[in-house]
């Protein structure tokens, strides 16, 4: 008798499992049809690095070497010379070895002027690793192609149709919640 | 780690190419804009081919060769040239039938797994991946014919053929409709056991010949499993013979016009289904090729068409063993409760005796029976696939325990039940 | 195939039956579907019975500890993610705790809750990977895809805040690197509402399933004594009946304020380990809910301060990550980075029971036991 009840229980549990499996079809498809359909990547996501050029064509980077110093993988190489006329430096060379970079975004955090930023372009696959030894032209191009980018100082930014750089609204910024709450508090105080 | 500065400047710098990004080329079917009609049509294409092949073998060819009824069915005498030609053609076409059945089931399995696992399954070859299995088959044929250096070349070549032939032989004795059978053997049930056993040898020597330890383990597991499960399988076949009183599959089906054998012989039917799961080597009994333990088990070193033979044979068996179950236990080509009212009888009664309409009606009746047969088989195959999607696999000793401690006693009980029922009711 | 004799040294407990059967040496790994990475186990098998088992590690050795000596304190954190890449966030915590202790940084209240919620969320993700891969080892493909389906959703939530999926580089000394996404807490709660309904499905397919029970009950018995002697930690230890959980015993971050109890089981077999992990998923759901309730919605998320550590100072801090006790020992020589940094990684320690558990078992059980220990090779080799 015991055997029969046990067998019945086992069969019932197997049946339950089979029901779970067949009911799962209701949950729909969860596959992303990449490359036919691009995945939605949040703006803070660090998929690649880029250098930002202002709308008037000047580099944001002031060659302060902060990013080079902070990089854990030591893949940033910057060469600069003193600006012969006026203050500051002239950027001679700005290389990032994107093969050995580990996309930790420490350089982005260190940059005082948000010149180096994280972008969401993850399609870095290539047949030739040499193409990933990025120089300044490469990084500028990445920055020009990016729809939006992120840096902790300025938050999420994007280029509007006129080519001007704008900061995204507060709702899309990390930390925006706290800011909005603060504003709401102030309004309720008034 | 970091290169020195001057070393770096020596590196050839390649500018960012405009087409660095992988731009998908949309060739053929675009999954983003699905076309339901095309999908349904493409997916049913193989089914039409399958049914068409069967109709050709059993309906059109005998008529073309002017065979009276089906000579092979009634004893198998190749007296006329037409009959010999028909035999050869039918054999070649049956090979195709087995292959197409396997192609259909592979695609169904992959699509079904996709469905229950919240993904798409094959997607890009043909509408909703309908031609994926055909593309795979072409790929397998086109691959290099490769024999590993330390393998026993002769046995290595023979093993997949043995497995495939064993599956293929089963096809010849299955009655798809009244009179629609290639070899109407009087010892049909014995033939099932005999043909099935060849496959076990194929797997064993295949696993042994590749000179790979995982393959050897897989082959030994397969031998133990297949030989053990042959016993409950054979005993439950025997119960049918006892109950019906014949070893001929045609007679067995005819005896089920009113009541399926599965109703009195429920235990045997259940034992047969479980044991045939083990014979097909499907989860939870897929130990011989347990991919997480034995890499790929007995076919670890097989590639190309040799692997294809194993693969096709496995899925042909996924069609054939349920088909045999339908023949033995679930009324074969009869519609349910055909004893009370059978639409096939209506079709057979069309027109006057011997008229063209009457002959055509007979053909239609057979086709109608075949559709019922295929439908039942499809349901049983679906059950197997469903189980495969759910269960993990057993351990080898549990597998043996299930066989020797549960299934064989159960099948003996089933046999006793059959004997008693036979004495009481017949 | 000839295997060097040095690879086969190890305890041989079972002698093959001489004259009747031969011992066959099977090389399980380093490229094998069930070793979860590049672990090599040289197995002696007599038929299906395992007569000896010698694990070999080091195929993934990346010299983490040595690299960390030449980095500054902050530069170490991204490397920590790469140790146990399945629960990357959790790896950062013990190191941050140790540096905070040494540098005397006080973590703000809000950051504590964010960290704790993230920590527990990562435990869910890690256990999901375990469910999936373990069932794959046992031959069921479907739970694997369910687990990864839900894991993707969970990773999306983490990515929206941290910017990374598996290697987030998010915790830092004195809090977290940046504020959470505006909808972070809401996303978490929504996900948990969905996920709570799905976990019973996993249970039906795993711990409640008869075939799974047949494979797991009574298999791979790890006695309480053996577990304690080997220094096993995490769910493996708790499944052997030892109520040891650093979240309770040495609470850190927001754990002292949370209400939970240590999950234990007495059986000590594969099934108990699975059940403990399943229960821990429920527990994590509950803990995250508590965090979401208690966490202040505004306030500082990071206490900025200079990390200045006196020479000769040292500290060991540990946290209960999903695989057990991850400890970090830091010794400072007054410089910008650690003079010596040592990780006590749970998988490495848990792996040591392999020979004890394997010998005398069936070949299939070897896979089941190895999967139930839940190792991540990136952390074993470091
Ligand atoms: S992302 Fe990290 S590793 Fe890469 S360049 Fe920036 S700091 Fe260096
Ligand atoms: S930290 Fe910013 S400004 Fe300074 S060198 Fe790097 S990119 Fe340029």
Short mmCIF file of C-alpha atoms and ligand atoms in Angstrom, two decimals, chain A residues 49 71-73 75-76 96 101-107, ligand 1:
data_model
loop_
_atom_site.label_atom_id
_atom_site.label_comp_id
_atom_site.label_asym_id
_atom_site.label_seq_id
_atom_site.Cartn_x
_atom_site.Cartn_y
_atom_site.Cartn_z
CA UNK A 49 34.84 54.82 -23.66
CA UNK A 71 43.53 53.58 -14.39
CA UNK A 72 43.99 50.20 -12.65
CA UNK A 73 44.98 48.43 -15.85
CA UNK A 75 46.13 51.25 -20.42
CA UNK A 76 45.84 55.02 -20.91
CA UNK A 96 43.53 53.76 -24.67
CA UNK A 101 40.78 48.01 -20.54
CA UNK A 102 38.37 46.43 -18.10
CA UNK A 103 35.66 49.06 -18.40
CA UNK A 104 35.71 49.87 -14.73
CA UNK A 105 34.98 53.54 -15.45
CA UNK A 106 37.51 54.71 -12.88
CA UNK A 107 38.97 57.08 -15.48
S1 LIG D 1 37.72 51.99 -17.83
FE1 LIG D 1 39.13 51.45 -16.20
S2 LIG D 1 40.62 50.13 -17.19
FE2 LIG D 1 39.54 51.17 -18.83
S3 LIG D 1 40.79 52.97 -19.27
FE3 LIG D 1 39.27 53.62 -17.77
S4 LIG D 1 40.24 53.32 -15.80
FE4 LIG D 1 41.45 52.19 -17.28
#
